[in-house]
């Protein structure tokens, strides 16, 4: 039995067989792969990706998007890339996944050296395509039952990865994941937030080196003590399973909303006593899918969520994609785009979501919130699109809540700077302390090396938060907080003192407060 210490993302005890994330699975059988099979898999995956891209061309996109899709197809048709992949498979006897990863890294490094800005700009396309091909290979793998992993797929697994992926967690589903172990994640990444909000015991163990060697092994996570046990004895498993945390917490009289990612979560949150839903991260449904969800698909979810909120406020945040929440089908060329900027760069996708949200507003008390608002130009553009969508619905005699409230997430220092002006444009603010901290302190929330400097209670962050609350109240609008700082129970009375009208917390935290 080996024991490793780590940092707890979410406490709890979990036991299961290790399943290695697809991100590293390609290393598992390096040097022993049958080259013929791997080449066949590579060509099949490439063909599938190409077919997907060709069918995307039939969608009503801007010409820019067509150009990107076409450039992706050109890379896929590049014989040099093929021969690199095939050579790696032949010589190194690696899986197709590994060969694609290595070939794309080599290809990208050559492009990076180019003096031509256009060619340099193709680097992110190469990485995107590599992700897509490997994602497709994974699907082909499961269809062929290869590569082997010694886990009983019916049992929930301990998912082990270097960097946890939001998409992977969401796609596998909570019921299939007993626990999560990561070697390079940070406590503040979106994947960590998702783990916490789903209540999955999760831990970061930097000292684990060869994670692929863990595949199929029995692992015990003790999230309370921040330890993992590899091949633990039955005694220790039983001992740890019987330990339970005793919760005695108070919400100090502040209104408590919940952060959720699905209509089912809304139902749970209301049952656990939430006063409302302060943040519905709608992008999770986009990450679960392999294509942009249609208006009807979105409408059904938002409508069900509104019904489940049982007359209470439900704040639906429009998609905050980009960064560590980038589905492959987004074909994101500019990696700096995120939140509202990304939505404004693809107005048709944005309009589709707004139509679905507005239609659902007839079924409950929906409020719409926009992520990463940072300038008045963004506010003007966002409101214009919202007005266009409203007009379109009116023209079609489709009912929606005409006085639907709109809110802005305040999660960049730029937004705080213009908070007074923003407060005149919105009905409410919600502070996103997760992003506000990274931008205010200039610390990447995804970098484990910078983690020691990431502190949501830093005086600089708190000063920005206080300024936001004042600006909101001076303008007579509501202000809540939905970042992870709100879920810090020991800080709840301080948040009340700062003047927040509500805090919005993850469901496991809500359970601790409300279900004493
Ligand atoms: C935040 O930034 O605090 C927030 C709630 O948004 P997200 O964590 O989804 O980026
Ligand atoms: Mg945020």
XYZ file of N, CA and C in Angstrom, residues 300-466:
501
model
N -35.718 23.475 -23.679
C -36.246 22.432 -22.784
C -35.529 22.467 -21.438
N -34.209 22.666 -21.475
C -33.434 22.671 -20.217
C -33.769 23.907 -19.389
N -33.774 25.084 -20.022
C -34.037 26.319 -19.274
C -35.471 26.328 -18.722
N -36.387 25.783 -19.535
C -37.792 25.734 -19.092
C -37.894 24.828 -17.862
N -37.282 23.635 -17.939
C -37.339 22.706 -16.802
C -36.686 23.334 -15.573
N -35.565 24.027 -15.803
C -34.865 24.672 -14.685
C -35.767 25.721 -14.042
N -36.450 26.501 -14.880
C -37.332 27.552 -14.358
C -38.478 26.936 -13.559
N -39.018 25.851 -14.070
C -40.121 25.177 -13.353
C -39.603 24.639 -12.020
N -38.410 24.008 -12.060
C -37.845 23.421 -10.832
C -37.530 24.480 -9.769
N -37.313 25.715 -10.208
C -36.994 26.772 -9.231
C -38.225 27.186 -8.421
N -39.360 26.671 -8.780
C -40.593 26.823 -7.997
C -40.895 28.264 -7.598
N -40.816 29.145 -8.568
C -41.199 30.544 -8.323
C -40.076 31.398 -7.754
N -38.956 30.765 -7.392
C -37.845 31.561 -6.852
C -36.987 32.106 -7.998
N -36.171 33.116 -7.668
C -35.274 33.678 -8.688
C -34.351 32.591 -9.235
N -34.136 32.597 -10.540
C -33.138 31.691 -11.113
C -32.316 32.482 -12.128
N -31.053 32.687 -11.791
C -30.165 33.491 -12.634
C -29.450 32.573 -13.619
N -29.816 32.710 -14.894
C -29.167 31.903 -15.927
C -28.068 32.746 -16.559
N -26.837 32.262 -16.434
C -25.723 33.002 -17.032
C -25.529 32.528 -18.461
N -25.448 33.467 -19.391
C -25.219 33.076 -20.784
C -23.828 32.435 -20.871
N -23.604 31.669 -21.952
C -22.397 30.827 -22.001
C -21.094 31.581 -21.742
N -20.321 31.024 -20.823
C -18.992 31.550 -20.526
C -17.990 30.512 -21.014
N -17.864 30.435 -22.356
C -16.922 29.464 -22.925
C -15.582 30.140 -23.164
N -14.578 29.321 -23.493
C -13.224 29.827 -23.714
C -12.328 29.352 -22.587
N -11.023 29.554 -22.753
C -10.045 29.159 -21.745
C -10.174 27.664 -21.428
N -10.372 27.297 -20.136
C -10.456 25.861 -19.830
C -11.863 25.298 -20.049
N -12.728 26.066 -20.727
C -14.060 25.562 -21.067
C -14.267 25.728 -22.580
N -13.420 25.033 -23.351
C -13.469 25.189 -24.807
C -13.774 23.850 -25.463
N -15.030 23.617 -25.892
C -15.296 22.356 -26.579
C -14.617 22.358 -27.956
N -14.211 21.156 -28.419
C -13.466 21.073 -29.688
C -14.258 21.664 -30.842
N -15.604 21.468 -30.832
C -16.390 21.915 -31.987
C -16.458 23.430 -32.119
N -16.018 24.134 -31.076
C -16.036 25.597 -31.132
C -15.002 26.126 -32.143
N -13.982 25.295 -32.428
C -12.918 25.702 -33.359
C -12.384 27.079 -33.011
N -12.088 27.280 -31.752
C -11.711 28.608 -31.284
C -10.316 28.989 -31.788
N -10.305 30.042 -32.612
C -9.060 30.460 -33.232
C -8.308 31.385 -32.278
N -9.047 32.348 -31.715
C -8.415 33.322 -30.827
C -8.594 32.858 -29.379
N -7.513 32.313 -28.817
C -7.595 31.707 -27.474
C -7.820 32.737 -26.368
N -7.727 34.038 -26.712
C -7.934 35.037 -25.666
C -9.423 35.355 -25.481
N -10.252 34.924 -26.440
C -11.683 35.235 -26.337
C -12.348 34.384 -25.264
N -13.176 35.030 -24.440
C -13.920 34.293 -23.407
C -15.173 35.067 -23.037
N -16.143 34.359 -22.460
C -17.337 35.013 -21.922
C -18.055 35.848 -22.964
N -18.431 37.073 -22.575
C -19.265 37.893 -23.448
C -18.537 38.246 -24.759
N -17.221 38.414 -24.695
C -16.468 38.737 -25.935
C -16.636 37.605 -26.943
N -16.553 36.383 -26.458
C -16.694 35.238 -27.354
C -18.122 35.183 -27.915
N -19.118 35.437 -27.049
C -20.520 35.437 -27.520
C -20.733 36.493 -28.600
N -20.174 37.675 -28.361
C -20.367 38.749 -29.340
C -19.646 38.442 -30.653
N -18.640 37.577 -30.595
C -17.913 37.227 -31.827
C -18.666 36.155 -32.622
N -19.696 35.544 -32.017
C -20.505 34.559 -32.766
C -21.981 34.856 -32.480
N -22.472 35.986 -33.073
C -23.816 36.469 -32.734
C -24.936 35.466 -32.962
N -24.806 34.609 -33.972
C -25.912 33.672 -34.232
C -26.060 32.677 -33.090
N -24.927 32.205 -32.576
C -24.952 31.249 -31.453
C -25.524 31.951 -30.218
N -25.097 33.196 -30.016
C -25.553 33.990 -28.870
C -27.070 34.219 -28.959
N -27.520 34.584 -30.155
C -28.962 34.846 -30.343
C -29.779 33.583 -30.080
N -29.265 32.459 -30.538
C -29.989 31.197 -30.325
C -30.179 30.965 -28.831
N -29.107 31.208 -28.056
C -29.248 30.995 -26.612
C -30.239 31.993 -26.003
N -30.138 33.256 -26.421
C -31.033 34.265 -25.847
C -32.495 33.962 -26.167
N -32.736 33.457 -27.385
C -34.117 33.102 -27.752
C -34.622 32.012 -26.818
N -33.801 30.994 -26.604
C -34.210 29.883 -25.733
C -34.446 30.379 -24.302
N -33.573 31.268 -23.839
C -33.712 31.800 -22.471
C -34.987 32.625 -22.325
N -35.220 33.495 -23.300
C -36.411 34.356 -23.221
C -37.687 33.526 -23.287
N -37.705 32.539 -24.188
C -38.910 31.689 -24.284
C -39.166 30.987 -22.951
N -38.073 30.544 -22.301
C -38.228 29.820 -21.023
C -38.679 30.752 -19.906
N -38.493 32.077 -20.105
C -38.825 33.028 -19.029
C -40.330 33.076 -18.744
N -41.142 32.486 -19.624
C -42.585 32.431 -19.363
C -42.915 31.366 -18.320
N -41.923 30.538 -17.972
C -42.214 29.389 -17.095
C -41.656 29.535 -15.678
N -41.115 30.690 -15.344
C -40.562 30.863 -13.999
C -39.907 32.219 -13.891
N -39.234 32.441 -12.755
C -38.664 33.766 -12.548
C -37.202 33.831 -12.991
N -37.004 33.756 -14.316
C -35.641 33.745 -14.871
C -35.060 35.161 -14.925
N -33.793 35.270 -14.527
C -33.028 36.507 -14.709
C -31.858 36.119 -15.611
N -31.430 37.011 -16.490
C -30.320 36.676 -17.395
C -29.077 37.430 -16.970
N -27.957 36.705 -16.926
C -26.707 37.359 -16.495
C -25.611 37.136 -17.548
N -24.806 38.171 -17.746
C -23.766 38.100 -18.769
C -22.373 38.007 -18.112
N -21.546 37.054 -18.564
C -20.232 36.859 -17.944
C -19.151 37.759 -18.521
N -18.185 38.114 -17.688
C -16.954 38.810 -18.100
C -17.188 40.169 -18.760
N -18.266 40.841 -18.384
C -18.511 42.192 -18.932
C -17.367 43.101 -18.482
N -16.757 43.811 -19.433
C -15.613 44.659 -19.063
C -15.618 46.054 -19.668
N -16.568 46.312 -20.578
C -16.578 47.654 -21.179
C -18.007 48.060 -21.547
N -18.208 49.363 -21.682
C -19.538 49.847 -22.059
C -19.870 49.429 -23.498
N -18.857 49.319 -24.345
C -19.123 48.866 -25.717
C -19.759 47.483 -25.713
N -19.248 46.627 -24.824
C -19.822 45.273 -24.736
C -21.277 45.341 -24.262
N -21.539 46.262 -23.344
C -22.907 46.395 -22.829
C -23.840 46.824 -23.968
N -23.396 47.823 -24.737
C -24.233 48.323 -25.843
C -24.498 47.200 -26.846
N -23.433 46.487 -27.222
C -23.587 45.413 -28.222
C -24.486 44.299 -27.684
N -24.323 43.968 -26.406
C -25.123 42.892 -25.809
C -26.595 43.276 -25.783
N -26.858 44.525 -25.345
C -28.259 44.958 -25.258
C -28.903 45.033 -26.638
N -28.113 45.429 -27.617
C -28.656 45.512 -28.972
C -29.089 44.124 -29.457
N -28.246 43.137 -29.203
C -28.591 41.769 -29.626
C -29.824 41.285 -28.862
N -29.861 41.583 -27.568
C -31.016 41.170 -26.762
C -32.295 41.814 -27.307
N -32.207 43.108 -27.657
C -33.386 43.794 -28.203
C -33.818 43.167 -29.534
N -32.823 42.812 -30.365
C -33.157 42.192 -31.656
C -33.899 40.876 -31.432
N -33.411 40.103 -30.476
C -34.033 38.801 -30.205
C -35.450 39.002 -29.669
N -35.605 39.996 -28.769
C -36.947 40.270 -28.227
C -37.899 40.645 -29.368
N -37.407 41.524 -30.275
C -38.251 41.972 -31.389
C -38.650 40.789 -32.260
N -37.712 39.894 -32.487
C -38.000 38.723 -33.324
C -39.089 37.860 -32.679
N -38.992 37.681 -31.370
C -39.999 36.866 -30.678
C -41.375 37.541 -30.730
N -41.359 38.881 -30.525
C -42.649 39.611 -30.583
C -43.287 39.441 -31.960
N -42.452 39.580 -32.996
C -42.963 39.429 -34.367
C -43.605 38.077 -34.595
N -43.061 37.088 -33.922
C -43.601 35.727 -34.108
C -44.674 35.401 -33.078
N -45.063 36.423 -32.296
C -46.081 36.232 -31.238
C -45.684 35.179 -30.217
N -44.396 35.103 -29.950
C -43.936 34.145 -28.927
C -43.819 34.902 -27.610
N -44.463 34.360 -26.571
C -44.487 35.096 -25.302
C -43.193 34.899 -24.512
N -42.833 35.953 -23.795
C -41.691 35.894 -22.869
C -41.901 36.989 -21.842
N -41.113 36.943 -20.766
C -41.245 37.964 -19.728
C -40.665 39.286 -20.234
N -41.551 40.229 -20.586
C -41.115 41.514 -21.171
C -40.241 42.301 -20.190
N -40.465 42.098 -18.882
C -39.654 42.877 -17.919
C -38.568 42.008 -17.281
N -38.050 41.076 -18.071
C -36.998 40.178 -17.566
C -35.794 41.003 -17.069
N -35.276 40.614 -15.893
C -34.152 41.385 -15.331
C -32.841 40.895 -15.918
N -31.933 41.844 -16.106
C -30.616 41.459 -16.630
C -29.528 41.884 -15.638
N -28.485 41.062 -15.580
C -27.405 41.345 -14.638
C -26.038 41.198 -15.286
N -25.050 41.780 -14.629
C -23.678 41.667 -15.132
C -22.828 40.980 -14.084
N -21.981 40.070 -14.552
C -21.005 39.532 -13.615
C -19.890 40.549 -13.512
N -19.493 40.827 -12.281
C -18.374 41.749 -12.086
C -17.193 40.881 -11.695
N -16.322 40.652 -12.683
C -15.236 39.696 -12.445
C -13.926 40.114 -13.112
N -13.872 41.384 -13.501
C -12.593 41.913 -13.984
C -12.392 43.285 -13.332
N -11.139 43.687 -13.110
C -10.914 45.022 -12.543
C -11.485 46.123 -13.436
N -11.533 45.872 -14.758
C -12.094 46.875 -15.691
C -13.575 47.100 -15.380
N -14.276 46.011 -15.050
C -15.702 46.142 -14.727
C -15.878 46.934 -13.436
N -15.003 46.691 -12.465
C -15.122 47.423 -11.191
C -14.895 48.913 -11.443
N -13.919 49.192 -12.291
C -13.601 50.596 -12.609
C -14.826 51.347 -13.141
N -15.627 50.654 -13.954
C -16.806 51.328 -14.539
C -18.106 50.887 -13.863
N -17.976 50.386 -12.618
C -19.157 49.828 -11.927
C -20.295 50.841 -11.815
N -19.941 52.121 -11.588
C -20.975 53.140 -11.433
C -21.808 53.228 -12.726
N -21.123 53.265 -13.853
C -21.832 53.349 -15.136
C -22.594 52.053 -15.412
N -21.966 50.921 -15.101
C -22.635 49.633 -15.353
C -23.921 49.498 -14.530
N -23.864 50.019 -13.306
C -25.027 49.875 -12.410
C -26.268 50.560 -12.989
N -26.042 51.548 -13.883
C -27.196 52.231 -14.507
C -27.804 51.372 -15.615
N -27.047 50.397 -16.087
C -27.482 49.596 -17.237
C -28.090 48.251 -16.860
N -27.853 47.838 -15.599
C -28.293 46.489 -15.210
C -29.197 46.530 -13.984
N -29.939 45.418 -13.798
C -30.821 45.304 -12.631
C -30.095 44.717 -11.430
N -29.025 44.005 -11.702
C -28.253 43.436 -10.594
C -26.827 43.134 -11.027
N -25.962 43.006 -10.012
C -24.566 42.583 -10.223
C -24.353 41.267 -9.496
N -23.432 40.484 -9.994
C -22.998 39.319 -9.218
C -21.477 39.281 -9.312
N -20.827 39.260 -8.159
C -19.356 39.308 -8.157
C -18.798 37.912 -8.418
N -17.945 37.830 -9.422
C -17.253 36.572 -9.732
C -15.852 36.654 -9.146
N -15.741 36.245 -7.887
C -14.445 36.426 -7.208
C -13.353 35.514 -7.772
N -13.748 34.436 -8.468
C -12.725 33.525 -9.003
C -11.886 34.226 -10.070
N -12.598 34.836 -11.025
C -11.856 35.531 -12.080
C -11.321 36.874 -11.592
N -12.127 37.554 -10.764
C -11.677 38.865 -10.281
C -10.306 38.728 -9.593
N -10.143 37.638 -8.841
C -8.870 37.431 -8.144
C -7.728 37.245 -9.132
N -7.959 36.403 -10.148
C -6.841 36.166 -11.071
C -6.436 37.429 -11.830
N -7.419 38.235 -12.198
C -7.064 39.443 -12.958
C -6.535 40.552 -12.054
N -7.106 40.665 -10.848
C -6.655 41.736 -9.952
C -5.228 41.468 -9.469
N -4.925 40.203 -9.217
C -3.595 39.872 -8.678
C -2.626 39.415 -9.765
N -3.147 39.324 -11.001
C -2.333 38.856 -12.110
C -1.751 37.464 -11.841
N -2.618 36.583 -11.388
C -2.221 35.202 -11.102
C -3.124 34.287 -11.925
N -2.528 33.441 -12.733
C -3.306 32.536 -13.569
C -3.983 31.478 -12.691
N -5.318 31.441 -12.720
C -6.019 30.504 -11.828
C -5.786 29.054 -12.220
N -5.201 28.826 -13.409
C -4.953 27.454 -13.863
C -3.512 27.010 -13.635
N -2.668 27.895 -13.105
C -1.262 27.534 -12.971
C -0.938 27.096 -11.543
N -0.502 25.846 -11.394
C -0.212 25.368 -10.034
C 1.013 26.090 -9.478
N 1.912 26.530 -10.369
C 3.108 27.244 -9.892
C 2.723 28.575 -9.238
N 1.621 29.180 -9.712
C 1.232 30.501 -9.196
C 0.188 30.412 -8.080
N -0.205 29.173 -7.766
C -1.329 28.992 -6.842
C -1.131 29.669 -5.478
N 0.112 29.661 -4.999
C 0.363 30.231 -3.658
C 0.027 31.732 -3.619
N 0.020 32.363 -4.766
C -0.289 33.799 -4.804
C -1.767 34.097 -5.085
N -2.554 33.026 -5.247
C -3.972 33.222 -5.573
C -4.776 33.242 -4.281
N -5.283 34.418 -3.884
C -5.998 34.517 -2.622
C -7.214 35.431 -2.791
N -8.407 34.827 -2.712
C -9.624 35.627 -2.939
C -9.870 36.631 -1.812
N -9.123 36.452 -0.681
C -9.317 37.420 0.416
C -8.202 38.460 0.447
N -7.412 38.524 -0.599
C -6.358 39.538 -0.675
C -6.999 40.936 -0.562
N -6.365 41.844 0.208
C -6.961 43.187 0.383
C -7.291 43.878 -0.935
N -6.467 43.624 -1.957
C -6.714 44.255 -3.258
C -8.045 43.747 -3.845
N -8.282 42.453 -3.705
C -9.532 41.867 -4.225
C -10.710 42.386 -3.396
N -10.539 42.372 -2.078
C -11.648 42.812 -1.208
C -11.996 44.276 -1.457
N -10.974 45.094 -1.746
C -11.245 46.510 -2.027
C -12.099 46.642 -3.295
N -11.793 45.835 -4.302
C -12.577 45.879 -5.552
C -14.010 45.408 -5.293
N -14.125 44.391 -4.442
C -15.461 43.871 -4.124
C -16.285 44.949 -3.400
N -15.659 45.595 -2.428
C -16.397 46.630 -1.673
C -16.848 47.763 -2.597
